[in-house]
């Protein structure tokens, strides 16, 4: 038995060594022999799966990888290697699911898992997250690993980090091509593909287009994206036919994806068959599913119409959406929030999961909601059997099946509920007011900079902000004057800023003024301000966040984008949250559209500091910080008086004293939710209401203009819900005071306390 075990281990190591050294045919021979002798061993199945992949048989590779996980149980290696193989085959979401599972079992140990997770994220275009994973891999590796360092450099290039350093790299004409070919040689196809697209998107690099196209085809071939590779090759064949490199890759693509067998080519892990396209309603005592239908989300967003499908066209499908209709079990009883989970699968492999929150208002009898999954480019949903499982409060309530084939097949299932009874939870759009949209189209009037600074000085308090703002503006003017004079300056004029402060400290007001100031200085074309928060940027479904964020950014071009409570974009407890996607898009556009719009992110000091430190890209792009302190009681009272004066009200002296006393109490007991100026506005509005009630209760002949505009003590007391009527001055009880002092003096020691 020991001899057999030794032989097995020797052969297994030999097969893996063949794979690492690129001896793929030899690896396949060894791996087959091992698996034939040990069919129930997941290690042999994993090794053979890898060998099949390297020998151009992805379907067999995936089948064996799935089998390895099935018999491997909780062993980390089975999921780890399947994650690697899925990453290689461009099933990136499935790879992430496996790799995350492996990492969760062995945190801080699996450098290779973090490396492959970074590759999968890069394949999805999520370069910021990929960079974080590479940093983790480098930290775990704990030694100089040239491969990891090289990949980190390439990720930094995609993100535009360290402009000065990168300018040196890409100063030569053929730099993108050189770096891309190096990545291609090292099988980092995600980056060679990025370089190829970069060249093809740059008209001035037209002389490199032939090599870029070939590099693009080689990259797609290496990623097993044969259909897309063949489509591109067909488009450019007339121009490149005869080029030996093109002819070589073209023949390999045709062999992998034959022209005349489009409809019969087996997909990864599944043979051509009639796909299951119905849906299963699972037993649930609480939740009743009335309908579950799939549709093309991209087409839905483009046309605002939903065509329900049983089967999707592999060539054109980017996002698959599922629309679900349920009866509200809490109808007319109570409003509840349910934890939801959508699990997407392709050919039996989990390719994505999304956690969501479903609100059921008690007035809603029937509720419709949607979930979706996919990527921005077709090819993720490759031919085969798809499904989505829906969980509500950890109960599997429904599974919808659909096919991915060579054409769309329309679903004509009848609706079994009354449309008028349903409440649709539609894909959220950016919540922008008509005023904001209008101001984006009509640039605000340019005001003189001295006048704008004078307006800044009129605001109550904010002394540190005022000084910081003046220093900031002076610095910007200095840099601009140096540039105009032809003097060297290594500094770009970056005005993206962080506003730190509690609610009501004037952050939004100052942001609006900054838009005007930057326009007056010529830094912005329009100077308008788009004010948003998380709900305007982050969607609930795959694909929604990108469109919402892009829409907001496009409307901010030429002006200033103000993001309130920006820290809510990051939710560390939920790695599936779409807030990170909004941040990635924002940072990319801040780089691509540098100088065309300004971003100000605002929020509580502690939470914003954690937010900025969570991502190196945030820290490098937001270079200026302004601290908005809480208003003092005197400043709060002055704000009250300004508001009153502006609206033709006045406050009597006794009411001022009570107001000052209560504001001082509130200030001393404040926390991060302290309302500041908002609190004052609230007190003022309440006082007006109390005044109006008092005014209407007096005789008509006494209803004068003076009475109508004077806020009295009772108005302030009522608005603050305090009672001073029972307060009387009863003086000091001298006898009891003397008795207490005598007791104190009889105590030993405590001389300082006695004196006080």
XYZ file of C-alpha atoms in Angstrom:
756
model
C 0.000 0.000 0.000
C 2.851 2.360 0.837
C 4.446 1.603 -2.535
C 1.196 2.423 -4.360
C 0.865 5.665 -2.411
C 4.418 6.646 -3.207
C 3.894 5.887 -6.900
C 0.690 7.890 -6.888
C 2.324 10.929 -5.288
C 5.292 10.718 -7.641
C 3.092 10.530 -10.738
C 0.855 13.346 -9.492
C 3.799 15.649 -8.841
C 5.228 14.709 -12.230
C 1.973 15.644 -13.976
C 1.778 18.987 -12.173
C 5.413 19.696 -13.061
C 4.623 19.054 -16.743
C 1.761 21.566 -16.476
C 3.936 24.219 -14.839
C 6.674 23.779 -17.462
C 4.259 23.906 -20.412
C 4.631 20.226 -21.380
C 0.884 19.858 -21.815
C 0.696 16.668 -23.911
C 2.937 14.850 -21.442
C 0.859 16.235 -18.573
C -2.326 14.904 -20.181
C -0.845 11.424 -20.581
C 0.314 11.299 -16.943
C -2.908 12.790 -15.564
C -5.095 10.325 -17.489
C -3.139 7.394 -16.131
C -3.404 8.668 -12.544
C -7.151 9.309 -12.840
C -7.854 5.927 -14.421
C -6.133 4.257 -11.476
C -7.716 6.572 -8.867
C -11.148 7.595 -10.237
C -12.532 8.513 -6.800
C -9.611 10.789 -5.887
C -10.344 14.495 -6.286
C -6.652 15.390 -6.672
C -6.316 13.192 -9.754
C -9.560 14.641 -11.163
C -8.283 18.177 -10.586
C -4.967 17.457 -12.268
C -6.668 15.907 -15.306
C -9.087 18.867 -15.522
C -6.149 21.260 -15.719
C -4.443 19.092 -18.349
C -7.614 18.999 -20.452
C -7.846 22.783 -20.332
C -4.255 23.253 -21.491
C -4.918 20.844 -24.362
C -7.904 22.821 -25.626
C -10.754 20.801 -24.115
C -12.582 23.247 -21.794
C -15.810 21.211 -21.665
C -14.018 18.140 -20.321
C -11.968 20.340 -17.990
C -15.033 21.880 -16.384
C -16.815 18.543 -16.098
C -13.869 17.072 -14.195
C -13.411 20.210 -12.069
C -17.052 19.963 -10.988
C -16.583 16.259 -10.268
C -13.484 17.039 -8.192
C -15.446 19.492 -6.035
C -18.275 16.977 -5.701
C -16.037 14.191 -4.349
C -13.620 16.541 -2.579
C -16.225 17.760 -0.107
C -14.813 20.465 2.144
C -11.251 20.207 0.850
C -9.989 23.669 -0.050
C -7.835 22.545 -2.983
C -10.779 21.255 -5.017
C -12.530 24.645 -4.939
C -9.238 26.510 -5.263
C -8.259 24.742 -8.495
C -11.773 24.938 -9.944
C -11.681 28.670 -9.250
C -8.394 28.865 -11.156
C -9.791 26.921 -14.122
C -12.981 29.009 -14.211
C -10.853 32.158 -14.205
C -8.856 30.779 -17.146
C -12.098 30.054 -19.039
C -13.437 33.601 -18.403
C -16.190 32.375 -16.054
C -15.026 35.137 -13.750
C -17.996 35.357 -11.373
C -17.921 31.611 -10.811
C -14.189 31.818 -10.182
C -14.722 34.535 -7.581
C -17.276 32.391 -5.746
C -14.832 29.458 -5.505
C -11.804 31.579 -4.630
C -13.674 33.548 -1.960
C -14.751 30.252 -0.401
C -11.170 28.966 -0.405
C -9.853 32.211 1.076
C -12.504 32.129 3.814
C -11.263 28.677 4.844
C -7.587 29.637 4.875
C -7.343 33.400 5.356
C -3.872 34.928 5.118
C -2.400 31.683 3.732
C -3.399 31.400 0.077
C -1.325 33.875 -1.906
C -2.191 32.011 -5.131
C -5.918 32.355 -4.397
C -5.596 36.132 -4.053
C -3.553 36.250 -7.272
C -6.214 34.379 -9.236
C -8.972 36.425 -7.640
C -7.144 39.545 -8.824
C -7.014 38.106 -12.356
C -10.741 37.326 -12.285
C -11.555 40.830 -11.049
C -9.308 42.329 -13.728
C -11.125 40.217 -16.311
C -14.339 41.902 -15.171
C -12.698 45.332 -15.370
C -12.768 45.743 -11.569
C -9.163 46.926 -11.381
C -9.311 48.657 -7.957
C -10.472 45.476 -6.251
C -7.897 43.487 -8.223
C -5.132 45.769 -6.953
C -6.254 45.183 -3.368
C -6.081 41.401 -3.907
C -2.573 41.632 -5.381
C -1.455 43.635 -2.346
C -2.816 40.840 -0.131
C -0.967 38.237 -2.200
C 2.291 40.195 -1.906
C 1.838 40.530 1.851
C 1.191 36.799 2.297
C 4.060 35.817 -0.014
C 6.393 37.852 2.203
C 9.237 37.830 -0.320
C 10.274 39.528 -3.524
C 7.915 37.950 -6.078
C 8.568 39.480 -9.492
C 5.356 38.084 -10.963
C 3.160 39.742 -8.332
C 5.082 43.014 -8.555
C 4.709 43.016 -12.360
C 0.949 42.400 -12.151
C 0.615 45.154 -9.556
C 2.392 47.569 -11.920
C 0.038 46.644 -14.753
C -3.016 47.142 -12.549
C -1.699 50.551 -11.542
C -1.334 51.408 -15.229
C -4.993 50.550 -15.914
C -5.984 52.847 -13.036
C -3.708 55.724 -14.023
C -1.864 55.732 -10.698
C 1.356 57.703 -10.352
C 1.085 59.784 -13.520
C 4.709 60.920 -13.431
C 6.000 57.353 -13.209
C 3.615 56.124 -15.889
C 4.486 58.920 -18.272
C 8.036 57.619 -18.174
C 6.873 54.127 -19.010
C 4.644 55.190 -21.866
C 6.725 57.963 -23.354
C 7.908 55.651 -26.147
C 5.690 55.168 -29.152
C 5.342 51.382 -28.868
C 4.987 51.211 -25.090
C 1.421 49.819 -24.981
C 2.354 47.199 -27.546
C 5.556 46.275 -25.732
C 3.813 45.909 -22.361
C 0.914 44.035 -23.937
C 3.171 41.523 -25.677
C 5.031 40.953 -22.413
C 1.710 40.275 -20.656
C 0.662 37.951 -23.488
C 3.879 35.985 -23.091
C 3.210 35.666 -19.348
C -0.426 34.642 -20.027
C -1.810 37.696 -18.249
C -4.408 37.952 -20.992
C -6.555 40.513 -19.173
C -3.766 43.102 -19.495
C -2.704 42.245 -23.061
C -6.380 42.630 -24.003
C -6.491 45.993 -22.200
C -3.374 47.184 -24.076
C -4.791 46.048 -27.417
C -8.009 47.962 -26.830
C -6.029 51.001 -25.694
C -4.082 51.021 -28.974
C -7.188 50.434 -31.108
C -8.951 53.322 -29.347
C -6.047 55.696 -30.115
C -6.106 56.956 -33.743
C -2.534 58.285 -33.466
C -1.334 54.681 -32.980
C -2.861 53.472 -36.258
C 0.479 52.059 -37.446
C 0.239 49.547 -34.586
C -3.325 48.423 -35.342
C -2.308 45.208 -37.139
C -0.195 44.020 -34.221
C -2.862 45.194 -31.769
C -5.584 43.191 -33.537
C -3.434 40.061 -33.484
C -2.653 40.636 -29.791
C -6.384 41.074 -29.136
C -7.198 37.784 -30.896
C -4.429 35.938 -29.052
C -5.731 37.300 -25.740
C -9.327 36.274 -26.443
C -8.124 32.853 -27.555
C -6.143 32.494 -24.329
C -9.277 33.435 -22.367
C -11.326 30.799 -24.265
C -13.561 33.547 -25.636
C -13.638 31.813 -29.025
C -16.929 33.217 -30.276
C -15.886 36.834 -29.773
C -12.440 36.096 -31.217
C -13.965 34.562 -34.336
C -16.365 37.485 -34.764
C -13.501 40.020 -34.633
C -11.335 37.880 -36.915
C -14.118 37.728 -39.512
C -14.461 41.521 -39.407
C -10.758 42.198 -40.043
C -9.997 39.217 -42.294
C -10.123 41.207 -45.559
C -7.469 43.620 -44.296
C -5.153 41.143 -42.571
C -5.474 37.950 -44.597
C -2.002 36.959 -45.751
C -0.270 38.163 -42.601
C 1.349 35.007 -41.244
C 0.592 35.876 -37.612
C -3.061 36.616 -38.376
C -3.437 33.471 -40.480
C -1.971 31.403 -37.652
C -4.302 32.668 -34.930
C -7.282 32.648 -37.318
C -6.802 28.946 -38.083
C -6.529 28.139 -34.378
C -9.726 30.072 -33.672
C -11.573 28.248 -36.466
C -10.386 24.930 -35.082
C -11.675 25.836 -31.620
C -14.902 27.364 -32.965
C -15.650 25.989 -36.476
C -17.459 28.316 -38.891
C -19.891 25.715 -40.150
C -20.835 24.319 -36.749
C -22.144 27.413 -35.032
C -25.335 25.740 -33.939
C -23.809 22.440 -32.866
C -20.693 23.528 -30.992
C -20.899 22.231 -27.427
C -20.730 24.867 -24.737
C -18.404 24.542 -21.789
C -19.559 21.630 -19.694
C -22.846 20.908 -21.546
C -23.896 19.292 -24.799
C -26.437 20.754 -27.217
C -29.918 19.867 -25.903
C -33.365 21.197 -25.180
C -32.877 23.487 -22.211
C -35.148 23.515 -19.219
C -37.134 26.781 -19.314
C -39.859 26.463 -16.680
C -39.829 27.617 -13.072
C -40.220 25.772 -9.801
C -42.099 27.187 -6.837
C -40.753 25.730 -3.616
C -42.977 25.006 -0.643
C -43.195 28.060 1.588
C -45.840 28.614 4.214
C -45.323 32.364 4.061
C -44.331 33.491 0.554
C -46.436 32.726 -2.516
C -44.723 33.273 -5.884
C -47.206 34.242 -8.609
C -44.778 34.681 -11.492
C -41.071 34.441 -12.364
C -39.953 35.506 -15.849
C -36.567 36.226 -17.398
C -35.755 39.015 -19.852
C -32.834 40.866 -21.460
C -32.061 43.668 -18.995
C -29.949 45.663 -21.467
C -32.809 45.797 -23.979
C -35.252 46.653 -21.210
C -33.160 49.658 -20.162
C -32.650 50.761 -23.767
C -36.279 50.537 -24.934
C -38.148 50.759 -21.616
C -40.010 47.606 -22.692
C -39.762 44.072 -21.330
C -39.832 41.081 -23.671
C -39.873 37.899 -21.607
C -37.601 35.130 -22.888
C -37.205 31.392 -22.362
C -33.875 31.304 -24.196
C -31.286 34.048 -24.795
C -29.029 34.738 -27.769
C -25.457 34.025 -26.702
C -24.044 36.662 -29.084
C -26.033 39.622 -27.757
C -26.911 38.892 -24.130
C -25.042 40.923 -21.515
C -27.373 40.927 -18.493
C -30.165 38.463 -17.733
C -32.934 39.884 -15.582
C -35.611 37.997 -13.683
C -38.935 39.598 -12.760
C -40.713 38.072 -9.778
C -44.223 38.686 -8.497
C -45.220 37.651 -4.969
C -48.248 37.994 -2.747
C -47.578 40.207 0.259
C -48.276 38.011 3.316
C -48.267 41.138 5.505
C -50.879 43.007 3.432
C -52.772 45.583 5.555
C -50.928 44.295 8.629
C -47.436 45.814 8.745
C -44.506 47.000 6.643
C -41.527 44.631 6.684
C -38.047 44.385 5.184
C -36.886 41.003 3.903
C -33.304 39.843 3.357
C -33.093 38.488 -0.171
C -30.520 36.467 -2.089
C -30.320 35.647 -5.808
C -28.023 32.765 -6.824
C -27.214 32.571 -10.546
C -25.887 29.400 -12.172
C -24.702 28.382 -15.630
C -24.345 24.696 -16.488
C -24.600 23.826 -12.808
C -21.785 26.183 -11.775
C -22.529 29.153 -9.528
C -21.534 32.274 -11.483
C -22.877 34.990 -9.200
C -24.813 35.857 -6.054
C -26.470 39.083 -5.016
C -27.834 40.027 -1.610
C -30.698 42.521 -1.608
C -33.228 44.116 0.717
C -36.906 43.838 -0.254
C -39.355 46.242 1.386
C -43.013 45.184 1.551
C -45.239 48.141 2.406
C -48.414 47.080 4.171
C -50.543 48.847 1.510
C -49.094 46.621 -1.246
C -51.173 43.524 -1.986
C -48.928 42.136 -4.715
C -45.281 43.109 -5.181
C -43.119 42.885 -8.289
C -39.318 43.099 -8.052
C -36.368 42.244 -10.280
C -32.833 40.888 -9.989
C -30.153 40.588 -12.673
C -26.646 39.311 -13.399
C -24.091 39.607 -16.194
C -21.309 41.851 -17.492
C -20.984 44.898 -19.744
C -19.828 42.778 -22.680
C -21.557 39.813 -24.296
C -19.895 36.463 -23.754
C -20.367 35.983 -20.022
C -23.610 34.098 -20.654
C -22.186 31.347 -22.893
C -24.260 28.540 -24.338
C -25.869 26.208 -21.860
C -28.404 25.830 -19.070
C -28.972 28.866 -16.875
C -30.930 29.239 -13.661
C -31.552 31.673 -10.835
C -32.626 30.699 -7.319
C -34.426 33.267 -5.160
C -34.224 33.188 -1.366
C -36.339 35.339 0.980
C -35.363 35.295 4.649
C -33.187 32.220 3.979
C -36.085 30.310 2.364
C -35.625 29.081 -1.207
C -38.921 30.266 -2.671
C -38.355 29.880 -6.403
C -36.002 28.644 -9.159
C -36.308 29.993 -12.706
C -34.636 28.050 -15.537
C -33.579 29.540 -18.886
C -31.411 28.590 -21.841
C -28.514 30.326 -23.578
C -28.463 29.423 -27.262
C -28.170 30.905 -30.730
C -31.394 32.958 -30.702
C -33.984 34.588 -28.460
C -37.070 32.477 -27.713
C -40.035 34.518 -26.479
C -41.953 33.454 -23.367
C -45.748 33.552 -23.812
C -46.684 32.420 -20.289
C -49.929 34.011 -19.137
C -50.007 36.426 -16.214
C -51.969 34.907 -13.332
C -52.590 38.031 -11.294
C -54.306 41.373 -11.764
C -51.860 44.032 -12.957
C -53.692 46.749 -11.014
C -53.079 44.896 -7.737
C -49.311 44.875 -8.150
C -46.724 47.353 -6.948
C -43.617 47.473 -9.145
C -40.230 48.043 -7.571
C -38.544 49.402 -10.686
C -34.862 49.788 -11.408
C -33.910 52.986 -9.552
C -32.800 56.014 -11.540
C -30.626 58.834 -10.270
C -32.820 61.170 -8.255
C -32.076 64.550 -9.812
C -34.438 67.466 -9.466
C -35.656 69.429 -12.484
C -33.787 72.415 -11.145
C -30.475 70.525 -11.182
C -31.055 69.214 -14.697
C -31.992 72.676 -15.920
C -28.978 74.344 -14.335
C -26.717 71.786 -16.012
C -28.038 72.911 -19.392
C -27.957 76.591 -18.533
C -24.568 77.642 -17.081
C -24.844 79.870 -14.043
C -23.949 83.516 -14.356
C -20.281 84.284 -13.746
C -19.779 86.437 -10.654
C -16.641 88.350 -9.723
C -14.298 86.420 -7.433
C -14.027 89.266 -4.839
C -17.831 89.368 -4.585
C -17.993 85.627 -4.035
C -15.338 85.787 -1.316
C -17.286 88.619 0.311
C -20.340 86.334 0.328
C -18.232 83.662 1.993
C -17.348 86.073 4.801
C -21.039 86.794 5.443
C -21.711 83.281 6.681
C -21.879 82.894 10.458
C -18.979 80.980 12.005
C -16.965 78.633 9.756
C -13.818 80.620 10.535
C -11.433 77.722 9.890
C -13.228 76.899 6.640
C -13.095 80.515 5.490
C -9.366 80.735 6.129
C -8.691 77.346 4.530
C -10.789 78.350 1.537
C -8.914 81.621 1.041
C -5.566 79.819 1.341
C -6.797 77.227 -1.136
C -7.912 79.851 -3.653
C -4.668 81.790 -3.261
C -2.692 78.623 -3.932
C -4.720 77.845 -7.058
C -4.202 81.374 -8.371
C -0.478 81.079 -7.676
C -0.189 77.794 -9.629
C -2.198 79.204 -12.545
C -0.031 82.337 -12.683
C 3.127 80.196 -12.761
C 1.736 78.191 -15.657
C 0.739 81.339 -17.531
C 4.258 82.694 -17.042
C 5.754 79.558 -18.526
C 7.383 78.489 -15.274
C 7.723 74.810 -14.507
C 5.294 73.243 -12.107
C 4.993 69.537 -11.385
C 1.601 69.966 -9.802
C -1.700 69.448 -11.551
C -4.473 71.729 -10.356
C -6.575 69.186 -8.494
C -9.485 70.664 -6.588
C -11.393 67.525 -5.586
C -12.061 67.895 -1.870
C -13.338 66.257 1.289
C -15.752 68.129 3.579
C -15.718 66.791 7.144
C -18.471 67.835 9.509
C -21.673 66.936 11.298
C -25.093 67.670 9.750
C -26.048 71.319 9.401
C -22.511 72.745 9.484
C -22.791 74.375 6.057
C -21.114 71.772 3.841
C -23.737 71.859 1.088
C -23.977 75.654 1.196
C -20.219 76.093 0.818
C -20.136 73.490 -1.972
C -22.661 75.552 -3.947
C -20.518 78.628 -3.439
C -17.392 76.721 -4.517
C -19.037 75.896 -7.833
C -19.397 79.623 -8.492
C -15.854 80.346 -7.289
C -14.313 77.713 -9.575
C -16.295 79.097 -12.501
C -15.086 82.617 -11.710
C -11.508 81.306 -11.667
C -11.978 79.551 -15.001
C -11.542 76.077 -13.520
C -15.080 75.011 -14.443
C -17.089 75.760 -17.555
C -20.527 76.036 -15.944
C -20.075 75.949 -12.177
C -23.406 74.228 -11.529
C -23.668 71.804 -8.606
C -25.214 68.325 -8.753
C -26.098 67.116 -5.252
C -26.439 63.362 -4.742
C -26.154 60.661 -2.113
C -25.863 56.865 -2.226
C -29.399 56.364 -3.561
C -28.533 58.371 -6.679
C -25.423 56.319 -7.462
C -25.995 52.752 -6.299
C -28.589 50.434 -7.786
C -30.073 47.287 -6.341
C -29.362 45.143 -9.362
C -26.424 44.157 -11.563
C -25.945 46.810 -14.232
C -27.975 49.508 -12.490
C -25.097 51.111 -10.581
C -22.958 51.686 -13.671
C -25.777 53.413 -15.524
C -26.862 55.519 -12.549
C -23.312 56.642 -11.743
C -22.499 57.431 -15.378
C -25.700 59.470 -15.671
C -24.866 61.551 -12.605
C -21.278 62.132 -13.760
C -22.405 63.186 -17.232
C -24.736 65.761 -15.696
C -21.900 67.049 -13.499
C -19.531 67.658 -16.444
C -18.618 71.332 -16.455
C -19.622 71.697 -12.835
C -19.304 70.237 -9.361
C -20.566 66.884 -8.070
C -21.384 66.976 -4.354
C -21.742 63.528 -2.734
C -23.333 63.746 0.699
C -22.660 60.967 3.214
C -20.129 59.514 0.778
C -18.958 56.959 3.362
C -22.201 55.008 2.806
C -20.827 53.916 -0.583
C -18.616 51.412 1.229
C -20.186 48.622 3.269
C -17.376 46.427 4.676
C -19.892 43.932 6.069
C -21.339 43.230 2.614
C -18.709 42.430 -0.035
C -21.519 41.969 -2.602
C -22.657 45.588 -2.202
C -22.636 47.646 -5.411
C -21.248 50.784 -3.734
C -17.683 49.768 -4.612
C -18.685 49.657 -8.271
C -19.891 53.268 -8.046
C -16.560 54.291 -6.472
C -14.566 52.504 -9.178
C -16.521 54.217 -11.951
C -16.255 57.589 -10.229
C -12.481 57.336 -9.783
C -12.011 56.205 -13.386
C -14.054 59.127 -14.710
C -12.236 61.549 -12.390
C -9.053 60.428 -14.131
C -10.455 60.318 -17.672
C -12.307 63.639 -17.327
C -9.747 65.402 -15.151
C -10.407 69.141 -15.205
C -13.907 68.764 -16.655
C -15.696 68.403 -13.330
C -14.942 68.595 -9.611
C -16.004 66.145 -6.910
C -16.628 67.015 -3.269
C -17.327 64.112 -0.898
C -18.879 65.018 2.453
C -19.826 63.319 5.693
C -19.109 62.698 9.374
C -15.389 63.109 10.210
C -14.719 59.615 11.624
C -16.683 57.777 8.955
C -15.184 59.825 6.129
C -11.646 59.166 7.358
C -12.356 55.420 7.269
C -13.885 55.853 3.824
C -10.827 57.636 2.392
C -8.375 55.180 3.939
C -10.284 52.207 2.511
C -8.996 52.758 -1.020
C -5.654 54.162 -2.245
C -7.423 55.594 -5.282
C -9.637 57.754 -3.071
C -6.709 59.051 -1.071
C -4.753 60.048 -4.177
C -7.626 61.866 -5.868
C -9.100 63.789 -2.923
C -6.149 65.953 -1.952
C -7.839 68.778 -0.010
C -9.708 68.455 3.284
C -11.940 71.079 4.915
C -13.123 70.688 8.514
C -16.550 72.096 9.361
C -16.761 72.548 13.134
C -20.037 72.513 15.054
C -21.522 75.980 15.551
C -21.157 77.468 19.050
C -24.299 78.541 20.970
C -23.590 82.199 20.103
C -23.268 81.332 16.413
C -26.447 79.255 16.500
C -28.337 82.174 18.040
C -26.958 84.522 15.404
C -28.120 82.127 12.680
C -31.603 82.142 14.235
C -31.635 85.940 14.186
C -30.466 86.028 10.552
C -33.193 83.610 9.472
C -35.801 85.610 11.374
C -34.638 88.917 9.878
C -34.630 87.483 6.372
C -38.289 86.464 6.760
C -39.370 89.721 8.493
C -39.588 88.342 12.009
C -38.025 89.558 15.231
C -37.531 87.954 18.643
C -38.081 89.652 22.013
C -35.224 89.896 24.511
C -36.628 87.403 27.047
C -37.145 84.860 24.273
C -33.522 85.393 23.182
C -32.310 84.565 26.704
C -34.346 81.334 26.848
C -33.231 80.370 23.344
C -29.563 80.947 24.198
C -29.875 78.862 27.366
C -31.505 75.933 25.551
C -29.055 76.080 22.649
C -26.202 75.918 25.170
C -27.733 72.801 26.765
C -28.173 71.153 23.398
C -24.611 72.072 22.409
C -23.119 70.583 25.577
C -25.012 67.305 25.078
C -24.356 67.090 21.338
C -23.175 64.003 19.473
C -22.496 63.378 15.781
C -26.217 63.725 15.018
C -26.334 67.271 16.421
C -28.308 69.299 13.878
C -26.400 72.627 14.022
C -27.995 75.096 11.582
C -30.685 72.568 10.645
C -31.691 72.403 14.292
C -31.959 76.194 14.383
C -34.096 76.199 11.239
C -36.339 73.574 12.831
C -36.722 75.635 16.019
C -37.489 78.727 13.952
C -40.153 76.923 11.908
C -41.739 75.538 15.079
C -41.722 79.021 16.591
C -43.552 80.409 13.554
C -46.223 77.732 13.923
C -46.672 78.543 17.618
C -46.835 82.248 16.772
C -49.510 81.608 14.146
C -51.652 79.677 16.647
C -51.252 82.404 19.250
C -52.051 85.093 16.686
C -55.309 83.421 15.613
C -56.456 83.130 19.239
C -56.356 86.882 19.944
C -59.186 89.304 19.093
C -59.232 90.595 15.515
C -58.678 94.208 16.610
C -55.344 93.226 18.231
C -53.987 91.382 15.181
C -51.424 93.975 14.193
C -48.409 93.718 11.911
C -46.194 93.986 15.000
C -47.867 91.021 16.708
C -47.780 89.042 13.472
C -43.992 89.339 13.187
C -42.838 89.110 16.834
C -41.659 85.802 18.305
C -42.297 85.810 22.048
C -41.102 83.757 24.993
C -44.097 81.400 24.851
C -43.397 80.651 21.179
C -39.804 79.630 21.930
C -40.799 77.624 25.002
C -43.476 75.753 23.079
C -41.199 75.016 20.128
C -38.486 73.698 22.475
C -41.077 71.869 24.608
C -39.826 73.436 27.842
C -41.817 74.849 30.754
C -40.589 77.864 32.682
C -43.941 78.873 34.189
C -43.380 76.788 37.290
C -39.911 78.197 37.912
C -39.839 80.601 40.909
C -37.034 82.177 42.912
C -37.430 80.775 46.439
C -34.091 82.066 47.676
C -31.505 80.192 49.786
C -32.403 78.156 52.913
C -29.702 79.599 55.211
C -30.346 77.168 58.145
C -30.028 74.015 56.032
C -27.054 75.493 54.174
C -25.177 76.156 57.472
C -25.929 72.633 58.771
C -24.557 71.113 55.573
C -21.408 73.256 55.703
C -20.771 72.269 59.359
C -20.982 68.565 58.419
C -18.502 69.162 55.624
C -16.049 71.020 57.901
C -16.114 68.156 60.450
C -14.778 65.704 57.871
C -11.063 64.873 58.010
C -8.865 66.329 55.277
C -10.438 67.447 51.987
C -9.219 71.006 52.618
C -9.258 71.932 48.922
C -12.803 70.654 48.515
C -13.947 72.522 51.646
C -12.402 75.748 50.385
C -14.133 75.415 47.008
